[in-house]
Amino acid sequence: MRQSWRTAFSRFAEAMTLFALAVAGLFPLFHVGRVELIYYTIPYPNTMNLFSQWRSPLIWDAVAISTYGLVSLLFWYIDLIPDLASMRDKARTRVAKFMYAIPALGWRGDAHHWQGLHRTAFFLAAIATPLVISVHSVVGLDFAISQLPGWHHTIFPPFFVAGAIFSGLAMVMLFAALFRSAYKMQTIITDEHMNKAGILMLITGLLVTYGYLIEIFGAWFSGDTYEWAYSVERVLGPLGWSFWGMMIFNAVVVQLLWFRSVRTNPTAMVLISLAILVGMWLERFVIIPVSLSYPFLENMWDPFTFGIWDILTVISPFGLFLTAMFLFIRFVPVIPIAETQATMIEEAHHVK
Amino acid sequence: MSSKQPNTLYGVAAEFESAEQLLDAAREARRAGYRRVRAYSPYYIEGLADVLEKRTNISAWIVPVALLVGAFSGYMLQYWTSTNVYEFNIGGRPVVSWPSFMIITFEAAILFTALALVGTMFAQNALPLPYHPIFNTPNFGEASRSRFFLCIESIDPEFDLQDTAEFLASLEPINVSEVES
């Protein structure tokens, strides 16, 4: 539970999760079309006596994602309280002191408070692990429960979990590697951190690759005409570039991570992470618009084309995400102070 | 310096340089018979809280109870609304189909547990608390960064300004100071 190589990454990863979730959370809003009626998804007593359809994966998704968001926020925040207190004590201006003091809640480092925080974080981590698996599985179920060729696969839930960890690691790696060289933090985010994260990327990358292959195998082995026709069209049709791009960026490039020298080379890791992020975007492109381009009736086959609004919708969330991320890097300790301090003070003391 | 009246005194605090010193000092204070002893550190120190005063790990009790309460509430929300409020009849499928209720049951269990855990922690630690006398300790700003403090409170039955200050001074701290309440 307490792997020291992970702590340097943890706060980063948690912040990324939260901001990515906040940005991603906007899309179901747009997607329902009637943004002002999104509260219908919340089960609340109302005069219409209207309630959610509990057998639909869409309500599972709404519940899973909001639970995930809230638990991530709590986990991130309680871990941040001692560091906010540290910022409060270090702040030079009254305004800064006040701004940090409010969220620090009067934390004073009392031994019993630390113990309570430690125990709470331990149990939260323990219950958050199945939660992470459940939230991505439920997203997988949104697709798998439909009948559409390309969506109707039992492999989707675990495949989505692997894909989420894979792209999440790539994103953390990208930020961590850039951050490390920009702020000269090689002693805090060490080569060993990069190495371990690289190994995890390789493992999840191989799982994702297995998913791609088994999807095609399943389409053929099931003998389902529609499923197989879609699989052929997906690989060889006009949108085939997205499939091949996904395979190259996710399945081929990742093989470089077998080498330790690649895993500890920051430039290589930045490039590989970028490739994976593009690859994972292509994977979602393959799953959503490409599948929707080939429904059951052939006269409805209509390969997806990009319009200006599609392109803007892809680009704009980057702005929102990066704004939040940069504000976070500027104002909140990105590397957990308390845990780094523990190592540093103890080392200094042992040298004496 | 005028001598302070006991009722305006919160306690006497000693400032230490390392976690081991604080841990040793806490042990010594307990051995000397002090009971109202509090320790402050910039990071979590394994075993320090237990040296001062053993508290049961309430989280270990909260988790199973909250999981059960959460799971029950999550399931009953679905069961009750499906049977009494809004029945969805879709192709004659059963109104209560428990397998498809399991995901929300699970999520509700996790949600209740997380909220109960964090709520309990805040309640137990009595946070948020914007003001606390310990902040009057000179140099206490360092307690969140590089220094370790041990404070013996004046409400301790064994407390005596002179003796307690001398006792703390014998533990080789950087300095000992009186803390106003």
Short mmCIF file of C-alpha atoms in Angstrom, two decimals:
data_model
loop_
_atom_site.label_atom_id
_atom_site.label_comp_id
_atom_site.label_asym_id
_atom_site.label_seq_id
_atom_site.Cartn_x
_atom_site.Cartn_y
_atom_site.Cartn_z
CA MET A 1 0.00 0.00 0.00
CA ARG A 2 2.80 2.42 0.78
CA GLN A 3 5.29 2.07 -2.05
CA SER A 4 7.70 4.97 -1.73
CA TRP A 5 8.33 5.20 -5.47
CA ARG A 6 4.68 5.96 -5.95
CA THR A 7 4.38 8.95 -3.60
CA ALA A 8 6.17 11.36 -5.95
CA PHE A 9 3.58 10.62 -8.60
CA SER A 10 0.49 10.30 -6.46
CA ARG A 11 -0.60 13.90 -6.06
CA PHE A 12 -0.02 14.56 -9.75
CA ALA A 13 -2.05 11.56 -10.74
CA GLU A 14 -4.88 12.45 -8.36
CA ALA A 15 -5.03 16.06 -9.58
CA MET A 16 -5.03 14.86 -13.18
CA THR A 17 -7.86 12.45 -12.41
CA LEU A 18 -9.93 15.21 -10.86
CA PHE A 19 -9.42 17.74 -13.64
CA ALA A 20 -9.86 15.16 -16.37
CA LEU A 21 -13.06 14.05 -14.64
CA ALA A 22 -14.30 17.63 -14.38
CA VAL A 23 -13.67 18.16 -18.10
CA ALA A 24 -15.06 14.75 -19.08
CA GLY A 25 -18.10 15.42 -16.92
CA LEU A 26 -19.13 18.23 -19.26
CA PHE A 27 -19.62 15.89 -22.20
CA PRO A 28 -22.60 13.91 -20.94
CA LEU A 29 -24.16 17.34 -20.33
CA PHE A 30 -23.76 18.28 -23.99
CA HIS A 31 -24.62 14.78 -25.02
CA VAL A 32 -28.11 14.73 -23.50
CA GLY A 33 -28.98 17.69 -25.69
CA ARG A 34 -31.25 19.20 -23.04
CA VAL A 35 -28.51 20.43 -20.71
CA GLU A 36 -30.99 22.04 -18.32
CA LEU A 37 -32.66 18.67 -17.70
CA ILE A 38 -29.53 16.73 -16.69
CA TYR A 39 -30.80 16.65 -13.12
CA TYR A 40 -33.31 14.01 -14.24
CA THR A 41 -30.47 11.50 -13.92
CA ILE A 42 -30.31 12.18 -10.18
CA PRO A 43 -32.75 10.02 -8.23
CA TYR A 44 -34.69 12.51 -6.13
CA PRO A 45 -38.31 12.49 -4.96
CA ASN A 46 -40.35 14.65 -7.30
CA THR A 47 -43.96 15.60 -7.93
CA MET A 48 -43.94 13.70 -11.23
CA ASN A 49 -43.08 10.51 -9.32
CA LEU A 50 -40.46 9.95 -11.97
CA PHE A 51 -37.45 7.79 -11.14
CA SER A 52 -34.36 6.46 -12.87
CA GLN A 53 -34.38 3.24 -14.85
CA TRP A 54 -32.08 1.24 -12.61
CA ARG A 55 -31.49 -1.49 -15.18
CA SER A 56 -29.84 0.94 -17.60
CA PRO A 57 -26.05 1.19 -17.70
CA LEU A 58 -26.43 4.94 -18.24
CA ILE A 59 -27.64 5.49 -14.67
CA TRP A 60 -24.95 3.08 -13.42
CA ASP A 61 -22.46 5.27 -15.19
CA ALA A 62 -23.82 8.50 -13.70
CA VAL A 63 -23.69 6.97 -10.20
CA ALA A 64 -20.27 5.34 -10.68
CA ILE A 65 -18.64 8.46 -12.06
CA SER A 66 -20.05 10.82 -9.47
CA THR A 67 -19.03 8.44 -6.67
CA TYR A 68 -15.59 8.14 -8.19
CA GLY A 69 -15.27 11.91 -8.50
CA LEU A 70 -16.31 12.51 -4.92
CA VAL A 71 -14.06 9.79 -3.46
CA SER A 72 -11.09 11.01 -5.53
CA LEU A 73 -11.72 14.54 -4.33
CA LEU A 74 -11.83 13.46 -0.67
CA PHE A 75 -8.71 11.35 -1.04
CA TRP A 76 -6.81 14.15 -2.74
CA TYR A 77 -7.99 16.77 -0.27
CA ILE A 78 -7.31 15.00 3.02
CA ASP A 79 -3.80 14.20 1.79
CA LEU A 80 -3.37 17.86 0.90
CA ILE A 81 -4.41 19.34 4.28
CA PRO A 82 -0.97 19.04 5.99
CA ASP A 83 0.73 20.49 2.92
CA LEU A 84 -1.71 23.39 2.83
CA ALA A 85 -0.85 23.99 6.50
CA SER A 86 2.79 24.01 5.53
CA MET A 87 2.09 26.56 2.78
CA ARG A 88 0.13 28.63 5.32
CA ASP A 89 3.10 28.71 7.70
CA LYS A 90 5.49 29.59 4.90
CA ALA A 91 3.29 32.26 3.31
CA ARG A 92 4.78 35.76 3.45
CA THR A 93 1.73 37.92 2.76
CA ARG A 94 -1.41 38.04 4.87
CA VAL A 95 -3.60 37.33 1.85
CA ALA A 96 -1.64 34.19 0.95
CA LYS A 97 -1.68 33.07 4.57
CA PHE A 98 -5.44 33.49 4.70
CA MET A 99 -6.00 31.72 1.39
CA TYR A 100 -4.01 28.68 2.55
CA ALA A 101 -5.32 28.79 6.12
CA ILE A 102 -8.96 28.35 5.09
CA PRO A 103 -8.54 25.00 3.29
CA ALA A 104 -5.88 23.89 5.83
CA LEU A 105 -8.71 23.87 8.42
CA GLY A 106 -6.39 24.73 11.30
CA TRP A 107 -4.20 21.66 10.87
CA ARG A 108 -1.46 21.67 13.50
CA GLY A 109 0.32 18.36 13.01
CA ASP A 110 -0.95 16.76 16.21
CA ALA A 111 0.20 13.15 16.53
CA HIS A 112 -3.36 11.84 16.88
CA HIS A 113 -4.51 13.88 13.90
CA TRP A 114 -1.73 12.34 11.85
CA GLN A 115 -2.76 8.91 13.02
CA GLY A 116 -6.40 9.54 12.08
CA LEU A 117 -5.40 10.91 8.70
CA HIS A 118 -3.12 7.97 8.08
CA ARG A 119 -5.79 5.41 8.97
CA THR A 120 -8.43 7.19 6.90
CA ALA A 121 -6.14 7.41 3.87
CA PHE A 122 -5.31 3.73 4.21
CA PHE A 123 -8.96 2.63 4.19
CA LEU A 124 -9.88 5.12 1.47
CA ALA A 125 -7.12 3.70 -0.73
CA ALA A 126 -8.39 0.20 -0.01
CA ILE A 127 -11.96 1.01 -1.05
CA ALA A 128 -10.85 3.22 -3.95
CA THR A 129 -9.11 0.35 -5.74
CA PRO A 130 -12.30 -1.63 -6.48
CA LEU A 131 -13.96 1.70 -7.24
CA VAL A 132 -11.45 2.49 -10.00
CA ILE A 133 -12.05 -0.93 -11.50
CA SER A 134 -15.81 -0.53 -11.22
CA VAL A 135 -15.98 2.93 -12.79
CA HIS A 136 -14.12 1.91 -15.92
CA SER A 137 -15.98 -1.39 -16.13
CA VAL A 138 -19.27 0.49 -16.02
CA VAL A 139 -18.14 2.73 -18.86
CA GLY A 140 -17.30 -0.49 -20.73
CA LEU A 141 -20.79 -1.80 -19.93
CA ASP A 142 -22.40 1.32 -21.45
CA PHE A 143 -21.08 0.01 -24.74
CA ALA A 144 -21.15 -3.73 -24.17
CA ILE A 145 -24.86 -3.82 -23.25
CA SER A 146 -25.88 -2.24 -26.56
CA GLN A 147 -26.31 -4.46 -29.63
CA LEU A 148 -24.18 -2.43 -32.05
CA PRO A 149 -21.35 -4.27 -33.86
CA GLY A 150 -18.09 -3.02 -32.38
CA TRP A 151 -19.68 -2.31 -29.01
CA HIS A 152 -21.27 -5.64 -28.10
CA HIS A 153 -18.21 -7.35 -26.56
CA THR A 154 -17.95 -9.01 -23.16
CA ILE A 155 -14.26 -8.08 -23.08
CA PHE A 156 -15.10 -4.37 -22.82
CA PRO A 157 -15.16 -3.90 -19.03
CA PRO A 158 -11.64 -5.28 -18.31
CA PHE A 159 -10.38 -3.84 -21.59
CA PHE A 160 -11.54 -0.37 -20.54
CA VAL A 161 -9.88 -0.75 -17.14
CA ALA A 162 -6.54 -1.62 -18.77
CA GLY A 163 -6.92 1.21 -21.29
CA ALA A 164 -7.70 3.73 -18.55
CA ILE A 165 -4.62 2.77 -16.52
CA PHE A 166 -2.51 2.76 -19.68
CA SER A 167 -3.48 6.26 -20.83
CA GLY A 168 -3.50 7.57 -17.26
CA LEU A 169 0.08 6.41 -16.79
CA ALA A 170 1.11 7.97 -20.09
CA MET A 171 -0.39 11.29 -19.00
CA VAL A 172 1.30 11.18 -15.58
CA MET A 173 4.57 10.20 -17.23
CA LEU A 174 4.34 13.08 -19.70
CA PHE A 175 3.74 15.67 -16.97
CA ALA A 176 6.24 14.12 -14.56
CA ALA A 177 9.06 13.92 -17.11
CA LEU A 178 8.55 17.50 -18.30
CA PHE A 179 8.10 18.81 -14.76
CA ARG A 180 11.21 16.97 -13.59
CA SER A 181 13.48 18.56 -16.19
CA ALA A 182 11.84 22.00 -15.91
CA TYR A 183 12.27 22.22 -12.12
CA LYS A 184 15.44 20.06 -11.86
CA MET A 185 13.80 17.51 -9.61
CA GLN A 186 15.81 14.45 -10.56
CA THR A 187 16.36 13.59 -6.89
CA ILE A 188 12.64 13.56 -6.12
CA ILE A 189 11.29 12.00 -9.31
CA THR A 190 14.12 9.56 -9.83
CA ASP A 191 15.09 7.24 -12.68
CA GLU A 192 13.70 4.42 -10.60
CA HIS A 193 10.28 6.11 -10.58
CA MET A 194 10.44 6.40 -14.36
CA ASN A 195 11.54 2.79 -14.66
CA LYS A 196 8.73 1.39 -12.52
CA ALA A 197 6.07 3.50 -14.20
CA GLY A 198 7.50 2.40 -17.56
CA ILE A 199 7.11 -1.25 -16.61
CA LEU A 200 3.48 -0.64 -15.61
CA MET A 201 2.90 1.12 -18.94
CA LEU A 202 4.32 -1.88 -20.76
CA ILE A 203 2.10 -4.34 -18.87
CA THR A 204 -1.11 -2.36 -19.41
CA GLY A 205 -0.07 -1.72 -23.04
CA LEU A 206 0.21 -5.45 -23.63
CA LEU A 207 -3.20 -6.01 -22.03
CA VAL A 208 -4.72 -3.39 -24.32
CA THR A 209 -3.04 -5.01 -27.33
CA TYR A 210 -4.51 -8.34 -26.27
CA GLY A 211 -7.90 -6.61 -26.19
CA TYR A 212 -7.53 -5.36 -29.77
CA LEU A 213 -6.59 -8.79 -31.04
CA ILE A 214 -9.27 -10.68 -29.13
CA GLU A 215 -11.90 -8.25 -30.43
CA ILE A 216 -11.06 -9.19 -34.00
CA PHE A 217 -10.77 -12.86 -33.13
CA GLY A 218 -14.13 -12.72 -31.36
CA ALA A 219 -15.79 -11.08 -34.35
CA TRP A 220 -14.54 -13.88 -36.60
CA PHE A 221 -15.08 -16.74 -34.16
CA SER A 222 -18.64 -15.70 -33.25
CA GLY A 223 -19.67 -16.19 -36.89
CA ASP A 224 -21.82 -13.05 -36.57
CA THR A 225 -22.11 -11.58 -40.08
CA TYR A 226 -22.62 -7.99 -38.94
CA GLU A 227 -19.81 -8.13 -36.44
CA TRP A 228 -17.37 -9.56 -38.99
CA ALA A 229 -18.42 -7.12 -41.75
CA TYR A 230 -17.84 -4.27 -39.33
CA SER A 231 -14.43 -5.63 -38.33
CA VAL A 232 -13.28 -5.80 -41.94
CA GLU A 233 -14.60 -2.32 -42.69
CA ARG A 234 -12.93 -0.94 -39.57
CA VAL A 235 -9.51 -2.23 -40.65
CA LEU A 236 -9.68 -1.79 -44.42
CA GLY A 237 -12.41 0.85 -44.89
CA PRO A 238 -12.05 4.62 -45.34
CA LEU A 239 -11.59 5.13 -41.58
CA GLY A 240 -8.92 2.39 -41.43
CA TRP A 241 -6.24 5.00 -40.65
CA SER A 242 -7.64 5.31 -37.14
CA PHE A 243 -7.33 1.55 -36.58
CA TRP A 244 -3.77 1.37 -37.91
CA GLY A 245 -2.77 4.51 -36.01
CA MET A 246 -4.13 2.97 -32.82
CA MET A 247 -2.23 -0.27 -33.44
CA ILE A 248 1.06 1.50 -34.20
CA PHE A 249 0.90 4.00 -31.32
CA ASN A 250 -0.46 1.64 -28.67
CA ALA A 251 0.69 -1.84 -29.61
CA VAL A 252 3.96 -1.30 -31.53
CA VAL A 253 5.54 1.78 -29.93
CA VAL A 254 4.96 0.31 -26.48
CA GLN A 255 7.35 -2.57 -27.28
CA LEU A 256 10.24 -0.09 -26.83
CA LEU A 257 9.45 -0.18 -23.11
CA TRP A 258 11.01 -3.63 -22.86
CA PHE A 259 14.37 -1.84 -22.60
CA ARG A 260 15.44 -0.26 -19.34
CA SER A 261 17.54 2.33 -21.16
CA VAL A 262 14.37 3.56 -22.91
CA ARG A 263 12.34 3.58 -19.70
CA THR A 264 14.87 5.82 -17.91
CA ASN A 265 15.40 8.20 -20.84
CA PRO A 266 13.15 11.25 -20.26
CA THR A 267 13.05 12.32 -23.92
CA ALA A 268 12.09 8.84 -25.06
CA MET A 269 9.44 8.61 -22.34
CA VAL A 270 7.91 11.96 -23.31
CA LEU A 271 7.71 10.85 -26.95
CA ILE A 272 6.31 7.41 -26.08
CA SER A 273 3.77 8.96 -23.71
CA LEU A 274 2.63 11.35 -26.43
CA ALA A 275 2.33 8.43 -28.85
CA ILE A 276 0.23 6.51 -26.32
CA LEU A 277 -2.03 9.49 -25.67
CA VAL A 278 -2.63 9.89 -29.40
CA GLY A 279 -3.10 6.13 -29.69
CA MET A 280 -5.64 6.05 -26.88
CA TRP A 281 -7.53 8.95 -28.43
CA LEU A 282 -7.61 6.97 -31.67
CA GLU A 283 -8.88 3.95 -29.74
CA ARG A 284 -11.86 5.94 -28.48
CA PHE A 285 -12.34 7.27 -32.00
CA VAL A 286 -12.39 3.70 -33.33
CA ILE A 287 -14.87 2.62 -30.67
CA ILE A 288 -17.32 5.52 -30.94
CA PRO A 289 -17.62 7.25 -34.35
CA VAL A 290 -16.25 4.34 -36.37
CA SER A 291 -18.65 1.82 -34.79
CA LEU A 292 -21.54 4.25 -35.25
CA SER A 293 -20.61 4.57 -38.94
CA TYR A 294 -21.47 0.92 -39.60
CA PRO A 295 -24.83 -0.02 -38.05
CA PHE A 296 -26.86 -3.12 -39.01
CA LEU A 297 -28.45 -1.80 -42.21
CA GLU A 298 -25.99 -1.32 -44.98
CA ASN A 299 -27.90 1.65 -46.41
CA MET A 300 -27.13 3.47 -43.19
CA TRP A 301 -23.38 2.98 -43.55
CA ASP A 302 -21.87 6.42 -43.54
CA PRO A 303 -18.19 6.85 -42.59
CA PHE A 304 -17.76 9.68 -40.10
CA THR A 305 -16.33 12.98 -41.36
CA PHE A 306 -14.95 15.83 -39.28
CA GLY A 307 -16.78 19.15 -39.27
CA ILE A 308 -15.52 22.36 -37.72
CA TRP A 309 -17.57 21.77 -34.52
CA ASP A 310 -16.14 18.29 -34.12
CA ILE A 311 -12.62 19.65 -34.31
CA LEU A 312 -13.34 22.49 -31.88
CA THR A 313 -14.96 20.08 -29.45
CA VAL A 314 -11.78 18.01 -29.50
CA ILE A 315 -9.46 20.97 -28.99
CA SER A 316 -11.31 23.09 -26.42
CA PRO A 317 -11.23 20.64 -23.48
CA PHE A 318 -7.42 20.71 -23.66
CA GLY A 319 -7.58 24.40 -22.75
CA LEU A 320 -9.82 23.78 -19.77
CA PHE A 321 -7.73 20.83 -18.55
CA LEU A 322 -4.39 22.60 -18.95
CA THR A 323 -5.67 25.77 -17.27
CA ALA A 324 -6.74 23.77 -14.23
CA MET A 325 -3.50 21.78 -14.26
CA PHE A 326 -1.26 24.86 -14.48
CA LEU A 327 -3.16 26.66 -11.73
CA PHE A 328 -2.70 23.55 -9.61
CA ILE A 329 1.05 23.41 -10.30
CA ARG A 330 1.35 27.10 -9.46
CA PHE A 331 -0.59 27.21 -6.20
CA VAL A 332 -0.62 23.78 -4.62
CA PRO A 333 2.40 21.67 -3.65
CA VAL A 334 2.62 19.17 -6.49
CA ILE A 335 5.14 16.94 -4.75
CA PRO A 336 3.71 15.88 -1.38
CA ILE A 337 5.65 18.05 1.11
CA ALA A 338 5.04 15.97 4.22
CA GLU A 339 6.23 12.71 2.73
CA THR A 340 9.24 14.19 0.96
CA GLN A 341 10.11 16.09 4.13
CA ALA A 342 10.05 12.86 6.11
CA THR A 343 12.70 11.35 3.87
CA MET A 344 14.80 14.50 3.73
CA ILE A 345 14.81 15.30 7.46
CA GLU A 346 15.58 11.70 8.34
CA GLU A 347 18.43 11.51 5.85
CA ALA A 348 19.91 14.80 7.09
CA HIS A 349 19.74 13.52 10.63
CA HIS A 350 21.43 10.22 9.83
CA VAL A 351 24.31 11.98 8.10
CA LYS A 352 25.09 13.94 11.29
CA MET B 1 9.53 38.49 32.23
CA SER B 2 6.63 38.43 34.63
CA SER B 3 5.53 35.03 35.82
CA LYS B 4 2.31 33.85 34.20
CA GLN B 5 -0.75 32.80 36.12
CA PRO B 6 -1.57 29.11 35.61
CA ASN B 7 -5.02 29.90 34.20
CA THR B 8 -3.58 31.91 31.29
CA LEU B 9 -1.04 29.21 30.56
CA TYR B 10 -1.88 26.50 28.05
CA GLY B 11 1.23 24.48 28.72
CA VAL B 12 4.94 24.19 28.24
CA ALA B 13 6.34 23.21 24.87
CA ALA B 14 9.73 21.86 23.87
CA GLU B 15 11.09 22.09 20.35
CA PHE B 16 13.11 19.19 18.91
CA GLU B 17 15.17 18.64 15.82
CA SER B 18 14.29 15.10 14.83
CA ALA B 19 11.49 12.57 14.92
CA GLU B 20 13.49 10.17 17.09
CA GLN B 21 14.08 12.86 19.71
CA LEU B 22 10.36 13.64 19.76
CA LEU B 23 9.48 9.97 20.07
CA ASP B 24 11.95 9.52 22.94
CA ALA B 25 10.72 12.70 24.64
CA ALA B 26 7.11 11.51 24.36
CA ARG B 27 8.08 8.20 25.98
CA GLU B 28 9.97 9.98 28.77
CA ALA B 29 7.03 12.31 29.43
CA ARG B 30 4.67 9.37 29.76
CA ARG B 31 7.13 7.57 32.02
CA ALA B 32 7.35 10.67 34.21
CA GLY B 33 3.61 10.36 34.75
CA TYR B 34 2.31 13.16 32.51
CA ARG B 35 -0.97 12.38 30.83
CA ARG B 36 -1.97 15.56 29.00
CA VAL B 37 0.88 15.44 26.51
CA ARG B 38 0.54 16.39 22.85
CA ALA B 39 3.11 15.97 20.10
CA TYR B 40 3.28 17.94 16.86
CA SER B 41 5.27 16.93 13.81
CA PRO B 42 5.56 17.92 10.13
CA TYR B 43 4.84 14.36 9.01
CA TYR B 44 3.31 11.13 10.22
CA ILE B 45 5.52 9.33 12.75
CA GLU B 46 4.75 5.67 13.19
CA GLY B 47 3.83 4.83 16.78
CA LEU B 48 4.01 8.37 18.20
CA ALA B 49 0.29 8.68 18.86
CA ASP B 50 0.22 5.29 20.57
CA VAL B 51 3.04 6.32 22.91
CA LEU B 52 1.02 9.33 24.09
CA GLU B 53 -2.38 7.70 24.35
CA LYS B 54 -3.62 4.54 22.66
CA ARG B 55 -6.83 5.09 20.76
CA THR B 56 -8.82 2.30 19.14
CA ASN B 57 -8.74 2.28 15.39
CA ILE B 58 -12.31 3.45 14.92
CA SER B 59 -11.93 3.40 11.12
CA ALA B 60 -11.70 -0.38 11.25
CA TRP B 61 -15.22 -0.41 12.76
CA ILE B 62 -16.60 2.33 10.55
CA VAL B 63 -15.67 0.55 7.32
CA PRO B 64 -17.75 -2.65 7.65
CA VAL B 65 -20.73 -0.83 9.17
CA ALA B 66 -20.76 1.91 6.53
CA LEU B 67 -20.33 -0.64 3.75
CA LEU B 68 -23.41 -2.54 4.96
CA VAL B 69 -25.52 0.58 5.57
CA GLY B 70 -24.49 1.98 2.17
CA ALA B 71 -25.19 -1.26 0.33
CA PHE B 72 -28.59 -1.60 2.04
CA SER B 73 -29.57 2.00 1.27
CA GLY B 74 -28.41 1.71 -2.33
CA TYR B 75 -30.33 -1.49 -2.87
CA MET B 76 -33.48 -0.29 -1.09
CA LEU B 77 -33.52 2.94 -3.12
CA GLN B 78 -33.71 0.86 -6.29
CA TYR B 79 -36.05 -1.76 -4.85
CA TRP B 80 -38.48 0.73 -3.37
CA THR B 81 -38.63 3.10 -6.34
CA SER B 82 -38.98 0.18 -8.77
CA THR B 83 -41.87 -1.37 -6.86
CA ASN B 84 -43.67 1.62 -5.34
CA VAL B 85 -42.85 4.77 -7.25
CA TYR B 86 -42.14 4.13 -10.88
CA GLU B 87 -42.46 0.66 -12.33
CA PHE B 88 -40.66 0.15 -15.59
CA ASN B 89 -42.29 -2.66 -17.50
CA ILE B 90 -39.92 -3.34 -20.37
CA GLY B 91 -40.90 -6.39 -22.39
CA GLY B 92 -42.37 -8.00 -19.28
CA ARG B 93 -39.00 -8.24 -17.57
CA PRO B 94 -39.11 -8.49 -13.78
CA VAL B 95 -39.54 -5.14 -12.07
CA VAL B 96 -37.00 -6.09 -9.40
CA SER B 97 -34.04 -7.59 -11.21
CA TRP B 98 -31.44 -7.75 -8.48
CA PRO B 99 -28.41 -8.55 -10.69
CA SER B 100 -28.73 -5.22 -12.48
CA PHE B 101 -29.14 -3.44 -9.12
CA MET B 102 -25.75 -4.66 -7.92
CA ILE B 103 -23.63 -1.91 -9.44
CA ILE B 104 -25.48 0.93 -7.76
CA THR B 105 -25.57 -1.09 -4.53
CA PHE B 106 -21.78 -1.37 -4.72
CA GLU B 107 -21.26 2.31 -5.54
CA ALA B 108 -23.53 3.39 -2.70
CA ALA B 109 -21.58 1.19 -0.28
CA ILE B 110 -18.31 2.82 -1.34
CA LEU B 111 -19.78 6.32 -1.24
CA PHE B 112 -21.21 5.89 2.27
CA THR B 113 -17.93 4.41 3.50
CA ALA B 114 -15.79 7.19 2.08
CA LEU B 115 -18.02 9.89 3.54
CA ALA B 116 -18.21 8.11 6.90
CA LEU B 117 -14.43 7.68 7.05
CA VAL B 118 -13.63 11.28 6.25
CA GLY B 119 -16.46 12.61 8.42
CA THR B 120 -15.27 10.53 11.35
CA MET B 121 -11.72 11.72 10.90
CA PHE B 122 -12.78 15.36 11.00
CA ALA B 123 -15.01 14.78 13.99
CA GLN B 124 -12.33 12.85 15.88
CA ASN B 125 -9.65 15.43 15.13
CA ALA B 126 -12.08 18.27 15.89
CA LEU B 127 -11.24 19.93 12.60
CA PRO B 128 -11.83 22.54 11.22
CA LEU B 129 -10.56 24.54 14.18
CA PRO B 130 -9.17 27.92 13.12
CA TYR B 131 -7.69 28.85 16.51
CA HIS B 132 -5.73 26.74 18.92
CA PRO B 133 -3.46 27.89 21.78
CA ILE B 134 -0.55 25.78 20.52
CA PHE B 135 -0.15 28.29 17.68
CA ASN B 136 1.12 30.76 20.32
CA THR B 137 4.27 28.66 20.74
CA PRO B 138 7.29 30.58 19.48
CA ASN B 139 8.54 29.22 16.15
CA PHE B 140 5.50 26.89 15.84
CA GLY B 141 5.33 27.74 12.12
CA GLU B 142 8.20 25.29 11.74
CA ALA B 143 6.06 22.45 13.12
CA SER B 144 4.60 21.94 9.65
CA ARG B 145 8.02 21.92 8.02
CA SER B 146 11.11 20.90 9.95
CA ARG B 147 10.64 21.02 13.71
CA PHE B 148 9.02 18.70 16.24
CA PHE B 149 7.15 19.94 19.31
CA LEU B 150 6.09 18.29 22.52
CA CYS B 151 3.63 20.15 24.72
CA ILE B 152 2.65 19.26 28.27
CA GLU B 153 -0.65 20.94 29.02
CA SER B 154 -1.24 22.93 32.21
CA ILE B 155 -4.39 20.93 32.97
CA ASP B 156 -2.25 17.86 33.60
CA PRO B 157 -2.51 16.93 37.32
CA GLU B 158 1.27 16.53 37.43
CA PHE B 159 1.84 19.94 35.86
CA ASP B 160 4.03 22.42 37.67
CA LEU B 161 5.51 25.28 35.70
CA GLN B 162 8.95 25.04 37.25
CA ASP B 163 9.28 21.26 37.35
CA THR B 164 7.73 20.61 33.96
CA ALA B 165 9.94 23.18 32.26
CA GLU B 166 12.98 21.63 33.90
CA PHE B 167 11.88 18.17 32.96
CA LEU B 168 11.45 19.20 29.30
CA ALA B 169 14.82 20.97 29.33
CA SER B 170 16.43 17.72 30.46
CA LEU B 171 15.31 16.04 27.21
CA GLU B 172 17.82 18.10 25.19
CA PRO B 173 15.39 20.19 23.14
CA ILE B 174 16.43 23.23 21.08
CA ASN B 175 14.39 25.34 23.46
CA VAL B 176 11.54 25.23 25.94
CA SER B 177 8.82 27.85 25.99
CA GLU B 178 5.65 28.66 27.85
CA VAL B 179 2.51 28.65 25.75
CA GLU B 180 -0.22 31.17 26.54
CA SER B 181 -3.77 30.03 26.27
#
